């Protein structure tokens, strides 16, 4: 260890004291040169005849090319889903449906390593995250909802729950496989059929999932997975034979979608942006809290809607928390997502990296004090040093707007009321964190915070049994748990 110029401890990455590389092998990842659209149980060439590249954001190398579905392709997928709903899936006894969902869950587990490697290659997230969180939690969602399939009468007693029909599902790039599982598993368990579109920068694990679905012998057309960018998503949203739209993504696109479905019969759930407050009281276990803050914003490159991007520290422990945060920042390893030592992988795309750089400049212009770790960055690929801003105002754009990168703003507070007011002063309301020794404070804050999820003395914990979703501009509707079932049912 050496002393960095700002008096914090610095890991000496270049010397013998640094970690040796521990890369996960790529050999397990079977990636085709080209992927077609998964429609009606088969991989079909796109009617658009167009393909686009998906690249590895850590190396900028092309991984594969995937089909760019147009409106005619979307129509073909929706027709397949409708026929499968009318003829097979809608009629199948629920306990039979459950068997397929269990089978998909088990197959994800069997191929977990391959999924994890492909997720890290295509999306840039550290293998530790994709291996320990994304893939197992995705499998858990299928297991959990498989269990509900034949118990809907118990979930909604005396209510006669009925499926909606065809669900159009559009997901973002931050948790490609996990978001697909969040969307597909409850839809299937409740008897709906699906047309799902992954994000254009991270299509590969959804296409792998399509391979599993094919191998599982799920009846053709029950799940259709089509690739493309915003225009493909819009074609799904505007298709007249879709009964439900489930969207996770940016607040801007969420608003477009909400306008597009207004006045139609489509049911809709939106899970949008966030700007979560993470609050440390002076009675909190500070070391654990600092680790929780680091986990909440920096692991995963800040690419989580629920990232704890606004830190509020009680004034009396401000100096201690900042010192410890900076020390910890210096030990974070930014680099190859496939290396098991890596804490912070690649930013998902060049465009996103530019957005983050734009916000770093805005922060400095607004007069905030920026601190970045001194870690070396790889020469190629899209990487950003973990960053924290102090001396920010409640009205600063970096405090108010979602950055979606490893960037934390830090503010102070004195009283509970003050921090509740500050934490709620945002257009978003997806999640929040509270660190304190006092149960009473936790209850006081959790009842007053306008956020869908509030973690206490932990952060970023996901479980299929617990509902997730937002307040205000973070969206509406819940995914996960019983709530996640009702989003795909008519309950009379
Ligand atoms: P992010 O900022 O997380 O990339 P986006 O909202 O841009 O969020 O993208 C999330 C998903 O929405 C992606 O699958 C994207 O292709 C899709 N999408 C983008 N624009 C539209 C649109 N106008 N209508 C429907 N889907 C869209």
Coordinates of C-alpha atoms and ligand atoms in Angstrom, one line a residue:
X1 CA 0.0 0.0 0.0
X2 CA 1.2 3.5 -0.7
X3 CA -0.1 6.9 0.3
X4 CA -2.0 8.7 -2.4
X5 CA -1.6 12.4 -2.7
X6 CA -4.8 13.1 -0.9
X7 CA -3.7 11.2 2.1
X8 CA -5.9 8.2 1.4
X9 CA -4.7 4.7 1.2
X10 CA -3.9 3.6 -2.4
X11 CA -3.6 0.1 -3.7
X12 CA -0.5 -0.2 -5.7
X13 CA -1.9 -1.9 -8.8
X14 CA 1.4 -1.8 -10.7
X15 CA 3.6 -3.5 -8.2
X16 CA 3.9 -7.0 -6.9
X17 CA 1.3 -6.1 -4.3
X18 CA -1.5 -5.8 -6.9
X19 CA -3.9 -8.7 -7.6
X20 CA -2.9 -11.2 -10.2
X21 CA -5.5 -11.5 -13.0
X22 CA -8.1 -14.2 -12.4
X23 CA -10.1 -14.2 -15.6
X24 CA -13.1 -16.5 -16.1
X25 CA -12.7 -18.6 -19.3
X26 CA -14.6 -17.5 -22.3
X27 CA -14.5 -21.0 -23.8
X28 CA -17.8 -22.0 -22.2
X29 CA -19.7 -19.2 -24.0
X30 CA -21.1 -20.4 -27.3
X31 CA -22.0 -17.3 -29.3
X32 CA -23.2 -17.6 -32.9
X33 CA -22.0 -15.3 -35.5
X34 CA -25.5 -14.3 -36.3
X35 CA -28.9 -14.5 -34.5
X36 CA -32.3 -14.5 -36.1
X37 CA -35.6 -13.8 -34.4
X38 CA -37.2 -16.4 -32.1
X39 CA -40.7 -16.6 -33.4
X40 CA -43.2 -19.5 -33.0
X41 CA -40.6 -21.8 -31.5
X42 CA -38.0 -21.3 -34.3
X43 CA -35.2 -18.9 -35.2
X44 CA -36.5 -17.1 -38.3
X45 CA -34.8 -14.7 -40.6
X46 CA -36.2 -11.2 -40.2
X47 CA -38.6 -9.9 -42.8
X48 CA -36.6 -6.6 -42.5
X49 CA -33.5 -8.5 -43.8
X50 CA -31.5 -6.2 -41.5
X51 CA -29.0 -7.1 -38.7
X52 CA -27.0 -5.0 -36.4
X53 CA -23.8 -5.6 -34.3
X54 CA -23.6 -6.3 -30.7
X55 CA -20.2 -5.5 -29.2
X56 CA -18.2 -6.2 -26.1
X57 CA -18.0 -2.8 -24.3
X58 CA -14.8 -3.8 -22.5
X59 CA -12.9 -4.4 -25.8
X60 CA -15.1 -2.7 -28.4
X61 CA -14.9 -6.0 -30.4
X62 CA -17.9 -7.3 -32.3
X63 CA -19.5 -10.4 -30.6
X64 CA -22.2 -11.2 -33.0
X65 CA -24.9 -9.7 -35.1
X66 CA -28.6 -9.8 -34.4
X67 CA -31.7 -9.3 -36.4
X68 CA -33.4 -5.9 -36.5
X69 CA -37.1 -6.6 -36.4
X70 CA -39.5 -4.3 -38.2
X71 CA -43.2 -3.8 -37.7
X72 CA -43.9 -6.8 -40.0
X73 CA -41.7 -9.0 -37.8
X74 CA -43.4 -7.7 -34.7
X75 CA -46.7 -8.6 -36.3
X76 CA -45.6 -12.1 -37.0
X77 CA -44.4 -12.6 -33.4
X78 CA -47.7 -11.2 -32.0
X79 CA -49.7 -13.5 -34.3
X80 CA -47.7 -16.5 -33.1
X81 CA -48.3 -15.5 -29.5
X82 CA -52.0 -15.0 -30.1
X83 CA -52.4 -18.4 -31.7
X84 CA -50.4 -20.1 -28.9
X85 CA -52.6 -18.3 -26.3
X86 CA -55.9 -19.2 -28.0
X87 CA -55.0 -22.8 -28.9
X88 CA -52.6 -24.1 -26.3
X89 CA -51.3 -22.0 -23.4
X90 CA -54.6 -20.4 -22.4
X91 CA -56.2 -23.8 -22.2
X92 CA -53.5 -25.8 -20.6
X93 CA -54.1 -27.0 -17.0
X94 CA -52.0 -24.7 -14.7
X95 CA -50.1 -27.5 -13.2
X96 CA -48.8 -28.5 -16.7
X97 CA -47.8 -24.9 -17.4
X98 CA -45.8 -25.0 -14.1
X99 CA -43.8 -28.0 -15.3
X100 CA -42.5 -26.0 -18.3
X101 CA -41.6 -23.0 -16.1
X102 CA -39.7 -25.3 -13.6
X103 CA -37.9 -26.8 -16.5
X104 CA -36.7 -23.4 -17.8
X105 CA -35.5 -22.6 -14.3
X106 CA -33.5 -25.8 -14.0
X107 CA -32.0 -25.3 -17.5
X108 CA -30.9 -21.8 -16.5
X109 CA -29.2 -23.3 -13.5
X110 CA -27.5 -26.0 -15.6
X111 CA -26.1 -23.4 -17.9
X112 CA -25.5 -20.7 -15.3
X113 CA -21.8 -20.3 -16.1
X114 CA -22.4 -19.8 -19.8
X115 CA -25.1 -17.2 -19.1
X116 CA -22.8 -15.4 -16.6
X117 CA -19.9 -15.2 -19.1
X118 CA -22.2 -14.0 -21.9
X119 CA -23.8 -11.4 -19.7
X120 CA -20.4 -10.0 -18.8
X121 CA -19.2 -10.1 -22.4
X122 CA -22.2 -8.4 -23.9
X123 CA -23.1 -6.0 -21.1
X124 CA -19.8 -5.2 -19.4
X125 CA -20.8 -6.1 -15.8
X126 CA -18.3 -7.8 -13.6
X127 CA -18.5 -11.6 -13.7
X128 CA -18.9 -11.6 -9.9
X129 CA -22.2 -9.8 -10.3
X130 CA -23.5 -11.8 -13.3
X131 CA -22.4 -15.1 -11.7
X132 CA -23.7 -14.4 -8.1
X133 CA -26.7 -12.1 -8.7
X134 CA -28.1 -11.9 -12.2
X135 CA -28.2 -15.5 -13.2
X136 CA -29.2 -17.2 -9.9
X137 CA -31.9 -14.6 -9.2
X138 CA -33.2 -15.1 -12.8
X139 CA -33.5 -18.8 -12.2
X140 CA -35.1 -18.1 -8.8
X141 CA -37.8 -16.0 -10.5
X142 CA -38.7 -18.9 -12.7
X143 CA -38.8 -21.3 -9.8
X144 CA -40.9 -18.9 -7.7
X145 CA -43.5 -18.2 -10.3
X146 CA -43.7 -21.8 -11.4
X147 CA -44.9 -22.5 -7.9
X148 CA -47.7 -20.0 -8.2
X149 CA -49.0 -21.2 -11.6
X150 CA -51.5 -23.7 -10.1
X151 CA -52.3 -21.7 -7.0
X152 CA -53.7 -18.5 -8.4
X153 CA -57.1 -19.3 -6.8
X154 CA -55.3 -19.2 -3.4
X155 CA -53.4 -16.1 -4.3
X156 CA -56.7 -14.3 -5.2
X157 CA -59.4 -16.1 -3.2
X158 CA -62.9 -15.7 -4.5
X159 CA -61.7 -13.5 -7.3
X160 CA -61.6 -15.7 -10.4
X161 CA -58.2 -14.6 -11.9
X162 CA -57.9 -14.8 -15.7
X163 CA -54.9 -14.2 -18.0
X164 CA -54.8 -11.0 -20.1
X165 CA -53.7 -12.6 -23.4
X166 CA -50.6 -11.5 -25.2
X167 CA -48.0 -9.5 -23.3
X168 CA -45.5 -7.2 -25.0
X169 CA -42.4 -6.8 -22.9
X170 CA -39.5 -4.4 -23.4
X171 CA -36.4 -4.5 -21.3
X172 CA -33.2 -2.4 -20.8
X173 CA -29.5 -3.3 -20.8
X174 CA -28.7 -3.2 -17.2
X175 CA -29.9 -6.7 -16.1
X176 CA -30.6 -8.4 -19.5
X177 CA -31.3 -11.9 -18.3
X178 CA -32.8 -11.0 -15.0
X179 CA -35.2 -8.5 -16.5
X180 CA -36.3 -11.1 -19.1
X181 CA -36.9 -13.5 -16.2
X182 CA -38.8 -10.8 -14.2
X183 CA -41.1 -10.3 -17.2
X184 CA -41.5 -13.8 -18.7
X185 CA -41.9 -15.9 -15.5
X186 CA -45.0 -14.2 -14.1
X187 CA -46.6 -13.8 -17.5
X188 CA -46.3 -17.6 -18.2
X189 CA -47.4 -18.6 -14.7
X190 CA -50.6 -16.6 -15.1
X191 CA -51.3 -18.1 -18.6
X192 CA -50.3 -15.3 -20.9
X193 CA -48.1 -15.6 -24.0
X194 CA -45.2 -13.2 -24.6
X195 CA -43.4 -11.1 -27.2
X196 CA -40.2 -9.8 -25.5
X197 CA -37.6 -7.4 -26.8
X198 CA -34.2 -7.1 -25.1
X199 CA -32.2 -3.9 -25.3
X200 CA -30.2 -3.4 -28.5
X201 CA -26.9 -3.3 -26.7
X202 CA -27.4 -6.5 -24.7
X203 CA -29.5 -9.0 -26.7
X204 CA -27.3 -12.2 -26.3
X205 CA -28.5 -13.7 -23.0
X206 CA -32.2 -13.2 -24.1
X207 CA -31.3 -15.1 -27.2
X208 CA -29.6 -17.8 -25.2
X209 CA -32.8 -18.0 -23.1
X210 CA -34.7 -18.5 -26.4
X211 CA -32.4 -21.5 -27.1
X212 CA -33.3 -22.9 -23.7
X213 CA -37.0 -22.2 -24.2
X214 CA -36.7 -24.1 -27.5
X215 CA -35.0 -27.1 -25.8
X216 CA -37.5 -27.0 -23.0
X217 CA -40.2 -27.8 -25.6
X218 CA -42.4 -25.0 -24.4
X219 CA -45.2 -25.0 -27.0
X220 CA -44.3 -22.9 -30.0
X221 CA -45.3 -19.2 -29.9
X222 CA -45.8 -19.1 -26.1
X223 CA -42.6 -17.0 -25.8
X224 CA -41.2 -15.0 -28.8
X225 CA -38.0 -13.1 -28.5
X226 CA -37.3 -10.5 -31.0
X227 CA -34.4 -8.0 -31.3
X228 CA -34.2 -4.4 -32.4
X229 CA -33.9 -0.9 -31.1
X230 CA -36.5 1.8 -30.2
X231 CA -38.5 1.4 -33.4
X232 CA -39.0 -2.3 -32.7
X233 CA -40.1 -1.5 -29.2
X234 CA -42.5 1.2 -30.5
X235 CA -44.0 -1.4 -32.9
X236 CA -44.7 -3.7 -30.0
X237 CA -46.3 -0.9 -28.0
X238 CA -48.5 0.1 -30.9
X239 CA -49.6 -3.3 -32.0
X240 CA -53.3 -3.5 -31.7
X241 CA -53.4 -7.2 -30.7
X242 CA -51.3 -6.8 -27.5
X243 CA -53.2 -6.8 -24.2
X244 CA -50.4 -5.8 -21.9
X245 CA -47.2 -3.7 -22.0
X246 CA -44.6 -4.3 -19.4
X247 CA -41.7 -1.9 -19.8
X248 CA -38.5 -1.3 -17.9
X249 CA -36.3 1.5 -19.1
X250 CA -35.8 5.3 -19.1
X251 CA -38.4 7.7 -17.8
X252 CA -38.4 9.5 -21.2
X253 CA -39.3 6.4 -23.1
X254 CA -41.8 5.4 -20.3
X255 CA -43.7 8.6 -20.9
X256 CA -43.8 8.0 -24.7
X257 CA -45.2 4.5 -24.0
X258 CA -47.7 5.8 -21.6
X259 CA -49.0 8.3 -24.1
X260 CA -49.1 5.6 -26.8
X261 CA -51.3 3.3 -24.8
X262 CA -53.6 6.0 -23.4
X263 CA -57.1 5.3 -24.6
X264 CA -56.4 1.7 -25.6
X265 CA -57.4 -1.4 -23.6
X266 CA -53.8 -2.3 -22.9
X267 CA -52.8 -2.8 -19.3
X268 CA -49.4 -1.3 -18.5
X269 CA -46.7 -1.5 -16.0
X270 CA -43.7 0.9 -16.1
X271 CA -40.5 0.5 -14.1
X272 CA -38.5 3.6 -14.9
X273 CA -35.6 5.7 -13.6
X274 CA -34.4 6.3 -10.1
X275 CA -32.3 8.6 -8.0
X276 CA -32.2 6.7 -4.7
X277 CA -31.3 8.3 -1.4
X278 CA -28.9 6.3 0.8
X279 CA -29.0 7.7 4.3
X280 CA -26.3 7.2 7.0
X281 CA -27.2 8.2 10.6
X282 CA -24.5 8.8 13.1
X283 CA -25.5 5.7 15.1
X284 CA -25.0 3.5 12.1
X285 CA -22.2 0.8 11.9
X286 CA -20.1 3.1 9.8
X287 CA -17.8 0.5 8.2
X288 CA -20.8 -1.7 7.1
X289 CA -22.6 1.4 5.9
X290 CA -19.6 2.5 3.8
X291 CA -19.5 -1.0 2.2
X292 CA -23.2 -0.8 1.6
X293 CA -22.8 2.6 -0.1
X294 CA -20.0 1.2 -2.3
X295 CA -22.2 -1.8 -3.2
X296 CA -25.2 0.5 -3.8
X297 CA -23.6 2.7 -6.4
X298 CA -20.2 1.5 -7.7
X299 CA -20.6 -2.3 -8.2
X300 CA -22.4 -2.7 -11.5
X301 CA -21.0 0.7 -12.7
X302 CA -24.0 2.4 -11.2
X303 CA -26.1 0.8 -14.0
X304 CA -29.1 0.1 -11.7
X305 CA -32.3 2.1 -11.6
X306 CA -32.3 1.6 -7.9
X307 CA -28.6 2.6 -7.4
X308 CA -28.0 4.6 -4.2
X309 CA -26.7 7.6 -6.1
X310 CA -27.6 10.3 -3.5
X311 CA -25.8 9.8 -0.2
X312 CA -27.0 11.7 2.8
X313 CA -24.7 11.7 5.8
X314 CA -25.5 12.9 9.3
X315 CA -23.3 15.9 9.9
X316 CA -21.4 14.6 12.9
X317 CA -20.1 11.6 11.0
X318 CA -19.5 13.3 7.7
X319 CA -15.7 13.6 7.9
X320 CA -15.4 10.0 9.0
X321 CA -17.7 8.7 6.2
X322 CA -16.0 10.6 3.5
X323 CA -12.5 9.5 4.6
X324 CA -13.6 5.9 4.7
X325 CA -15.4 6.2 1.3
X326 CA -12.4 7.7 -0.3
X327 CA -10.1 5.0 1.1
X328 CA -12.5 2.3 -0.2
X329 CA -12.7 3.9 -3.6
X330 CA -9.0 3.6 -3.9
X331 CA -9.2 -0.1 -3.5
X332 CA -11.9 -0.7 -6.1
X333 CA -10.6 -2.4 -9.2
X334 CA -11.9 -1.1 -12.5
X335 CA -11.3 -3.3 -15.5
X336 CA -11.9 -6.6 -17.4
X337 CA -15.5 -7.7 -16.5
X338 CA -14.4 -11.3 -16.9
X339 CA -11.8 -10.9 -14.2
X340 CA -13.1 -12.2 -10.8
X341 CA -11.2 -9.5 -9.0
X342 CA -13.0 -6.7 -10.9
X343 CA -15.4 -4.5 -8.9
X344 CA -16.4 -2.2 -11.6
X345 CA -16.7 -3.4 -15.2
X346 CA -17.3 -1.6 -18.5
X347 CA -19.9 1.1 -19.1
X348 CA -22.5 -0.5 -21.3
X349 CA -22.0 1.6 -24.4
X350 CA -20.1 4.5 -25.8
X351 CA -23.2 6.6 -25.7
X352 CA -23.7 5.9 -22.0
X353 CA -20.1 6.7 -21.3
X354 CA -20.5 10.0 -23.0
X355 CA -23.6 10.8 -21.0
X356 CA -21.7 10.1 -17.8
X357 CA -18.8 12.3 -18.9
X358 CA -21.3 15.0 -19.6
X359 CA -22.6 14.8 -16.1
X360 CA -19.1 14.9 -14.6
X361 CA -18.6 18.2 -16.5
X362 CA -22.0 19.5 -15.3
X363 CA -21.0 18.7 -11.7
X364 CA -17.8 20.6 -11.9
X365 CA -19.4 23.5 -13.6
X366 CA -22.1 23.6 -10.8
X367 CA -19.2 24.1 -8.4
X368 CA -19.2 20.6 -6.8
X369 CA -16.0 19.1 -5.6
X370 CA -15.2 15.9 -7.6
X371 CA -13.1 13.1 -6.3
X372 CA -12.1 10.1 -8.5
X373 CA -10.1 7.1 -7.6
X374 CA -6.6 6.9 -9.0
X375 CA -7.0 3.4 -10.3
X376 CA -5.6 2.6 -13.8
X377 CA -8.1 2.2 -16.6
X378 CA -7.8 -0.3 -19.5
X379 CA -6.6 1.4 -22.7
X380 CA -9.5 0.1 -24.8
X381 CA -13.2 -0.1 -24.0
X382 CA -15.6 2.1 -22.1
X383 CA -14.5 2.7 -18.5
X384 CA -15.1 5.4 -15.9
X385 CA -13.4 5.8 -12.5
X386 CA -15.6 5.6 -9.5
X387 CA -16.5 9.2 -8.7
X388 CA -17.9 11.1 -5.8
X389 CA -19.1 14.7 -5.6
X390 CA -19.2 16.7 -2.4
X391 CA -20.3 20.3 -2.0
X392 CA -23.5 19.8 -4.0
X393 CA -26.8 21.6 -3.6
X394 CA -30.2 20.0 -3.5
X395 CA -30.9 21.8 -6.8
X396 CA -27.7 20.6 -8.6
X397 CA -28.5 18.7 -11.8
X398 CA -26.2 15.9 -10.7
X399 CA -28.4 15.5 -7.6
X400 CA -31.7 15.7 -9.4
X401 CA -31.1 13.8 -12.7
X402 CA -30.4 10.1 -13.2
X403 CA -26.8 9.6 -14.4
X404 CA -26.7 5.8 -14.6
X405 CA -23.0 5.6 -13.9
X406 CA -20.5 5.1 -10.9
X407 CA -21.2 8.6 -9.7
X408 CA -22.2 9.4 -6.1
X409 CA -23.3 12.8 -4.7
X410 CA -22.9 13.4 -1.0
X411 CA -25.0 15.8 1.1
X412 CA -25.3 16.3 4.9
X413 CA -28.3 16.6 7.2
X414 CA -28.9 17.1 10.9
X415 CA -32.4 15.8 11.7
X416 CA -34.8 13.0 10.6
X417 CA -37.3 15.5 9.2
X418 CA -34.6 17.3 7.2
X419 CA -33.3 14.1 5.6
X420 CA -36.8 12.8 4.8
X421 CA -37.6 16.1 3.1
X422 CA -34.4 16.1 1.1
X423 CA -34.6 12.4 0.2
X424 CA -38.2 12.9 -1.1
X425 CA -37.3 16.0 -3.0
X426 CA -36.8 14.3 -6.4
X427 CA -39.0 13.4 -9.3
X428 CA -38.2 9.7 -8.7
X429 CA -39.2 7.2 -6.1
X430 CA -37.9 3.8 -6.8
X431 CA -35.7 2.8 -3.8
X432 CA -33.8 4.1 -0.8
X433 CA -31.5 2.9 1.9
X434 CA -31.3 3.7 5.6
X435 CA -28.3 2.9 7.9
X436 CA -29.0 3.2 11.6
X437 CA -28.8 1.2 14.8
X438 CA -32.3 2.3 15.8
X439 CA -35.3 0.2 14.7
X440 CA -37.6 3.2 15.5
X441 CA -35.7 5.4 13.1
X442 CA -36.0 2.8 10.4
X443 CA -39.8 2.6 10.8
X444 CA -40.1 6.3 10.9
X445 CA -38.2 6.8 7.7
X446 CA -39.6 3.8 5.8
X447 CA -43.2 5.1 6.3
X448 CA -42.3 8.6 5.2
X449 CA -40.1 7.9 2.3
X450 CA -41.8 8.0 -1.1
X451 CA -39.9 5.0 -2.5
X452 CA -41.1 1.6 -3.7
X453 CA -38.3 -0.3 -1.9
X454 CA -36.5 0.9 1.3
X455 CA -33.5 -1.2 2.4
X456 CA -32.5 -1.0 6.0
X457 CA -28.8 -1.7 6.9
X458 CA -28.3 -3.3 3.5
X459 CA -28.7 -2.4 -0.1
X460 CA -29.5 -3.9 -3.5
X461 CA -31.1 -7.1 -2.2
X462 CA -33.5 -8.8 -4.6
X463 CA -35.8 -11.6 -4.0
X464 CA -38.5 -13.0 -6.2
X465 CA -41.0 -13.0 -3.3
X466 CA -40.9 -9.3 -2.7
X467 CA -42.5 -6.7 -4.9
X468 CA -40.4 -4.1 -6.7
X469 CA -41.5 -0.9 -8.4
X470 CA -41.7 2.9 -8.1
X471 CA -43.5 6.0 -7.0
X472 CA -43.8 9.2 -9.1
X473 CA -41.7 9.3 -12.2
X474 CA -40.1 5.9 -11.3
X475 CA -43.3 4.3 -12.7
X476 CA -46.2 2.2 -11.5
X477 CA -47.1 -1.4 -11.1
X478 CA -45.1 -3.9 -9.2
X479 CA -43.0 -6.8 -10.3
X480 CA -42.1 -9.7 -8.0
X481 CA -44.2 -11.4 -5.3
X482 CA -48.0 -11.6 -5.5
X483 CA -48.1 -8.1 -6.8
X484 CA -46.2 -9.3 -9.8
X485 CA -48.9 -11.9 -10.5
X486 CA -51.7 -9.4 -10.5
X487 CA -50.0 -7.3 -13.1
X488 CA -50.7 -10.2 -15.6
X489 CA -54.3 -11.0 -14.5
X490 CA -57.8 -9.7 -14.7
X491 CA -59.0 -10.2 -11.2
X492 CA -62.8 -9.9 -10.9
Ligands
LIG1 P1 -32.1 2.9 -21.2 O1 -31.8 4.4 -21.0 O2 -32.2 2.1 -20.0 O3 -31.4 2.4 -22.4 P2 -34.4 3.1 -22.9 O4 -35.7 3.5 -22.3 O5 -33.7 3.9 -23.9 O6 -33.5 2.9 -21.6 O7 -34.4 1.6 -23.4 C1 -35.1 0.6 -22.8 C2 -35.8 -0.3 -23.8 O8 -36.8 0.5 -24.5 C3 -34.8 -0.8 -24.9 O9 -35.2 -2.1 -25.1 C4 -35.1 0.1 -26.0 O10 -34.8 -0.5 -27.3 C5 -36.6 0.3 -25.9 N1 -37.1 1.6 -26.5 C6 -36.4 2.7 -26.8 N2 -37.3 3.6 -27.4 C7 -38.5 3.1 -27.4 C8 -39.8 3.5 -27.8 N3 -40.0 4.7 -28.3 N4 -40.8 2.6 -27.7 C9 -40.7 1.4 -27.1 N5 -39.5 0.9 -26.7 C10 -38.4 1.7 -26.8

